[in-house]
């Protein structure tokens, strides 16, 4: 893979949710620190708890605009373009109608405590198990929950109320294109999260391409890579600027 990549035999494609896929994206994580560009180590910046931050932003959008829930429930993603970017970006800045527990959810995300068992009021649970449980609650279909899952969902009810509603099957969208989609509606949350994450990263890349056009850049969903500490500092600044426009200051980690 490295030899083909170095010879220019790579690929660059965008999926319908906006995520960019390249050889770097699929390169094994354990080998990524060994990569070099013209002899220089490839280093990057990762956004901590990005999926949870995006879940918070979806909840903000949901509560902010009365017309949003119906649009989100019926969301479809074309092969090109992004009909949601301009529509929701400005709405995400207004927190007036957002429940207090949703705002508290953001505090947990940006403080790095989002996967801390104490933050959720649970005991005897490892961080890894808690993280898996939270992600299942966010991404998986609606169903009867275990006591641990009910405890977690009850900690930030305003967020999980939105996620459950987005995964609920209604007659208007249970069937689409002549086949039954009812078993796939829970995927809408993952698709919306990926779409929002991609929109954020695309805005970061626009800043980089405009202000540092000569800087080499690679992306891996919610992480962005370059060479040289000075360039990495600029990537952190670009990420901070885009998130500041949304009223969020996420945890940024070197990688």
Short mmCIF file of C-alpha atoms in Angstrom, two decimals:
data_model
loop_
_atom_site.label_atom_id
_atom_site.label_comp_id
_atom_site.label_asym_id
_atom_site.label_seq_id
_atom_site.Cartn_x
_atom_site.Cartn_y
_atom_site.Cartn_z
CA UNK A 1 0.00 0.00 0.00
CA UNK A 2 2.81 2.42 0.87
CA UNK A 3 4.67 1.72 -2.37
CA UNK A 4 1.55 2.28 -4.46
CA UNK A 5 0.70 5.44 -2.51
CA UNK A 6 4.24 6.83 -2.93
CA UNK A 7 4.03 6.14 -6.67
CA UNK A 8 0.87 8.23 -6.92
CA UNK A 9 -1.48 5.26 -7.23
CA UNK A 10 -3.99 6.44 -4.67
CA UNK A 11 -7.62 7.50 -4.54
CA UNK A 12 -9.67 10.38 -3.28
CA UNK A 13 -13.41 10.10 -2.92
CA UNK A 14 -16.21 11.67 -0.95
CA UNK A 15 -19.09 9.53 0.29
CA UNK A 16 -22.66 10.78 0.30
CA UNK A 17 -22.38 11.93 3.92
CA UNK A 18 -19.41 14.17 3.10
CA UNK A 19 -16.60 12.06 4.53
CA UNK A 20 -13.36 12.02 2.54
CA UNK A 21 -11.69 8.66 1.89
CA UNK A 22 -8.04 8.29 0.84
CA UNK A 23 -5.29 5.69 1.33
CA UNK A 24 -4.35 7.59 4.51
CA UNK A 25 -7.86 7.16 5.90
CA UNK A 26 -7.70 3.39 5.66
CA UNK A 27 -4.06 3.01 6.66
CA UNK A 28 -3.67 0.77 9.75
CA UNK A 29 -3.68 2.84 12.91
CA UNK A 30 -0.74 0.99 14.44
CA UNK A 31 1.45 1.84 11.44
CA UNK A 32 0.38 5.44 10.97
CA UNK A 33 3.10 6.87 13.31
CA UNK A 34 5.74 5.31 11.04
CA UNK A 35 4.68 7.28 7.97
CA UNK A 36 6.97 9.99 6.61
CA UNK A 37 6.51 12.68 3.99
CA UNK A 38 9.86 13.59 2.40
CA UNK A 39 11.55 12.29 5.53
CA UNK A 40 9.36 14.26 7.96
CA UNK A 41 7.00 12.64 10.45
CA UNK A 42 3.28 13.02 9.77
CA UNK A 43 1.65 14.51 12.87
CA UNK A 44 -1.88 15.65 13.51
CA UNK A 45 -4.66 17.00 15.68
CA UNK A 46 -7.67 14.97 16.77
CA UNK A 47 -10.98 16.38 18.04
CA UNK A 48 -11.86 14.69 21.32
CA UNK A 49 -15.33 13.10 21.57
CA UNK A 50 -16.24 14.46 18.13
CA UNK A 51 -19.31 12.24 17.73
CA UNK A 52 -20.65 13.40 21.10
CA UNK A 53 -20.01 17.06 20.24
CA UNK A 54 -21.93 16.53 16.99
CA UNK A 55 -24.75 14.84 18.94
CA UNK A 56 -24.94 17.98 21.07
CA UNK A 57 -25.08 20.18 17.95
CA UNK A 58 -27.89 18.03 16.49
CA UNK A 59 -29.84 18.50 19.73
CA UNK A 60 -29.26 22.26 19.58
CA UNK A 61 -30.54 22.34 16.02
CA UNK A 62 -33.57 20.24 16.98
CA UNK A 63 -34.65 22.54 19.83
CA UNK A 64 -33.69 25.77 18.07
CA UNK A 65 -35.97 25.62 15.03
CA UNK A 66 -39.53 24.14 15.07
CA UNK A 67 -39.24 23.10 11.42
CA UNK A 68 -36.03 21.13 11.95
CA UNK A 69 -37.37 17.89 13.50
CA UNK A 70 -39.44 17.02 10.44
CA UNK A 71 -36.55 17.81 8.08
CA UNK A 72 -34.14 15.72 10.12
CA UNK A 73 -36.54 12.76 10.29
CA UNK A 74 -36.91 12.83 6.50
CA UNK A 75 -33.23 13.43 5.87
CA UNK A 76 -31.76 11.96 2.70
CA UNK A 77 -28.23 12.37 1.44
CA UNK A 78 -27.56 12.88 -2.28
CA UNK A 79 -24.42 11.61 -3.95
CA UNK A 80 -23.18 15.17 -4.43
CA UNK A 81 -23.68 18.45 -2.63
CA UNK A 82 -24.80 19.06 0.93
CA UNK A 83 -28.29 20.57 1.27
CA UNK A 84 -28.00 20.84 5.06
CA UNK A 85 -24.81 22.88 5.51
CA UNK A 86 -26.15 26.40 4.98
CA UNK A 87 -29.49 25.50 6.51
CA UNK A 88 -28.28 24.51 9.93
CA UNK A 89 -25.00 26.32 10.45
CA UNK A 90 -26.47 29.62 11.65
CA UNK A 91 -29.17 27.85 13.69
CA UNK A 92 -26.50 26.10 15.76
CA UNK A 93 -25.30 29.39 17.23
CA UNK A 94 -28.49 30.18 19.18
CA UNK A 95 -28.85 28.39 22.53
CA UNK A 96 -31.97 30.22 23.76
CA UNK A 97 -34.34 27.24 23.50
CA UNK A 98 -31.85 24.53 24.44
CA UNK A 99 -32.60 22.61 27.69
CA UNK A 100 -30.10 22.99 30.51
CA UNK A 101 -29.15 19.31 30.49
CA UNK A 102 -28.19 19.57 26.80
CA UNK A 103 -25.85 22.45 27.62
CA UNK A 104 -24.46 20.35 30.48
CA UNK A 105 -23.82 17.55 27.97
CA UNK A 106 -21.55 19.89 26.02
CA UNK A 107 -19.61 20.76 29.18
CA UNK A 108 -18.96 17.04 29.70
CA UNK A 109 -17.79 16.69 26.10
CA UNK A 110 -15.34 19.57 26.08
CA UNK A 111 -13.99 18.83 29.55
CA UNK A 112 -13.02 15.29 28.54
CA UNK A 113 -15.33 13.74 31.15
CA UNK A 114 -17.90 12.41 28.68
CA UNK A 115 -16.69 8.80 29.09
CA UNK A 116 -15.94 9.06 32.81
CA UNK A 117 -18.28 6.73 34.79
CA UNK A 118 -18.54 9.31 37.58
CA UNK A 119 -19.92 11.83 35.09
CA UNK A 120 -22.86 9.51 34.41
CA UNK A 121 -23.45 8.52 38.02
CA UNK A 122 -22.57 4.85 37.53
CA UNK A 123 -20.19 2.69 39.55
CA UNK A 124 -18.30 -0.51 38.84
CA UNK A 125 -18.12 0.21 35.11
CA UNK A 126 -14.88 0.61 33.17
CA UNK A 127 -14.34 3.58 30.89
CA UNK A 128 -14.22 1.33 27.81
CA UNK A 129 -17.51 -0.37 28.67
CA UNK A 130 -19.15 2.99 29.35
CA UNK A 131 -17.93 4.36 26.02
CA UNK A 132 -19.29 1.34 24.13
CA UNK A 133 -22.62 1.65 25.93
CA UNK A 134 -22.93 5.37 25.17
CA UNK A 135 -22.16 4.81 21.48
CA UNK A 136 -24.71 1.99 21.31
CA UNK A 137 -27.35 4.29 22.80
CA UNK A 138 -26.49 6.96 20.25
CA UNK A 139 -26.21 4.77 17.15
CA UNK A 140 -28.27 1.61 17.70
CA UNK A 141 -31.98 1.16 17.04
CA UNK A 142 -34.57 1.93 19.72
CA UNK A 143 -35.26 -1.08 21.94
CA UNK A 144 -35.68 -2.12 25.55
CA UNK A 145 -32.65 -1.06 27.50
CA UNK A 146 -30.57 -2.55 30.29
CA UNK A 147 -30.47 -0.81 33.70
CA UNK A 148 -27.07 0.68 32.82
CA UNK A 149 -28.36 2.04 29.52
CA UNK A 150 -31.43 3.53 31.20
CA UNK A 151 -29.21 5.22 33.79
CA UNK A 152 -27.00 6.70 31.07
CA UNK A 153 -29.96 7.91 28.98
CA UNK A 154 -31.48 9.50 32.09
CA UNK A 155 -28.37 11.57 32.79
CA UNK A 156 -28.90 13.83 29.75
CA UNK A 157 -32.55 13.24 28.75
CA UNK A 158 -32.73 16.21 26.38
CA UNK A 159 -30.03 14.73 24.13
CA UNK A 160 -31.29 11.15 24.11
CA UNK A 161 -34.87 12.30 23.56
CA UNK A 162 -33.75 13.80 20.25
CA UNK A 163 -31.77 10.71 19.26
CA UNK A 164 -34.69 8.38 20.02
CA UNK A 165 -37.06 10.54 17.98
CA UNK A 166 -34.70 10.52 15.01
CA UNK A 167 -34.57 6.71 15.07
CA UNK A 168 -38.33 6.23 15.39
CA UNK A 169 -40.15 4.71 12.41
CA UNK A 170 -43.17 6.67 11.14
CA UNK A 171 -45.50 5.85 8.23
CA UNK A 172 -44.15 8.78 6.23
CA UNK A 173 -40.68 7.33 5.87
CA UNK A 174 -40.97 3.63 6.78
CA UNK A 175 -41.05 2.83 3.06
CA UNK A 176 -38.91 4.56 0.49
CA UNK A 177 -38.04 3.77 -3.11
CA UNK A 178 -40.33 0.76 -3.12
CA UNK A 179 -38.61 -1.21 -0.38
CA UNK A 180 -38.89 -1.44 3.37
CA UNK A 181 -36.52 0.91 5.17
CA UNK A 182 -38.00 0.45 8.64
CA UNK A 183 -35.04 -1.65 9.80
CA UNK A 184 -32.58 1.08 8.73
CA UNK A 185 -34.10 4.21 10.22
CA UNK A 186 -31.81 4.04 13.26
CA UNK A 187 -28.88 4.67 10.88
CA UNK A 188 -30.15 8.20 10.29
CA UNK A 189 -28.47 9.40 13.49
CA UNK A 190 -25.08 8.07 12.38
CA UNK A 191 -25.59 9.62 8.95
CA UNK A 192 -26.50 13.01 10.39
CA UNK A 193 -23.52 12.90 12.75
CA UNK A 194 -21.16 12.02 9.90
CA UNK A 195 -22.64 14.76 7.74
CA UNK A 196 -22.18 17.40 10.44
CA UNK A 197 -18.68 16.16 11.28
CA UNK A 198 -17.73 16.35 7.59
CA UNK A 199 -19.18 19.82 7.22
CA UNK A 200 -17.03 21.01 10.12
CA UNK A 201 -13.86 19.42 8.74
CA UNK A 202 -14.50 20.79 5.25
CA UNK A 203 -14.63 24.30 6.72
CA UNK A 204 -11.32 23.67 8.47
CA UNK A 205 -9.77 22.51 5.19
CA UNK A 206 -10.99 25.65 3.42
CA UNK A 207 -9.10 27.75 5.95
CA UNK A 208 -5.97 25.65 5.55
CA UNK A 209 -6.07 25.69 1.75
CA UNK A 210 -6.58 29.46 1.72
CA UNK A 211 -4.04 30.49 4.36
CA UNK A 212 -1.47 27.68 4.10
CA UNK A 213 -1.78 26.47 0.49
CA UNK A 214 1.66 24.85 0.54
CA UNK A 215 1.11 22.84 3.73
CA UNK A 216 0.64 19.10 3.12
CA UNK A 217 -2.61 17.90 4.68
CA UNK A 218 -4.22 14.51 5.28
CA UNK A 219 -7.51 13.84 7.02
CA UNK A 220 -9.04 10.93 8.88
CA UNK A 221 -12.65 11.84 9.54
CA UNK A 222 -12.35 14.03 12.68
CA UNK A 223 -8.54 14.24 12.70
CA UNK A 224 -6.30 16.28 10.43
CA UNK A 225 -2.59 15.72 9.79
CA UNK A 226 0.40 17.63 8.41
CA UNK A 227 4.19 17.81 8.88
CA UNK A 228 6.04 20.19 11.19
CA UNK A 229 5.02 21.55 14.59
CA UNK A 230 4.34 25.01 13.17
CA UNK A 231 1.82 23.57 10.71
CA UNK A 232 0.22 21.50 13.45
CA UNK A 233 -0.23 24.61 15.58
CA UNK A 234 -1.97 26.23 12.62
CA UNK A 235 -4.29 23.23 12.28
CA UNK A 236 -5.25 23.61 15.95
CA UNK A 237 -5.99 27.30 15.35
CA UNK A 238 -8.11 26.52 12.28
CA UNK A 239 -10.12 23.90 14.19
CA UNK A 240 -10.62 26.31 17.09
CA UNK A 241 -11.84 29.05 14.74
CA UNK A 242 -14.45 26.84 13.10
CA UNK A 243 -15.74 25.49 16.40
CA UNK A 244 -15.74 28.98 17.96
CA UNK A 245 -18.18 29.98 15.23
CA UNK A 246 -20.49 27.32 16.71
CA UNK A 247 -19.90 28.42 20.30
CA UNK A 248 -17.94 25.25 21.12
CA UNK A 249 -14.37 24.80 22.37
CA UNK A 250 -13.69 21.05 22.07
CA UNK A 251 -10.71 19.18 23.45
CA UNK A 252 -7.98 19.01 20.78
CA UNK A 253 -5.39 16.27 21.10
CA UNK A 254 -2.08 15.85 19.30
CA UNK A 255 -1.82 12.58 17.42
#
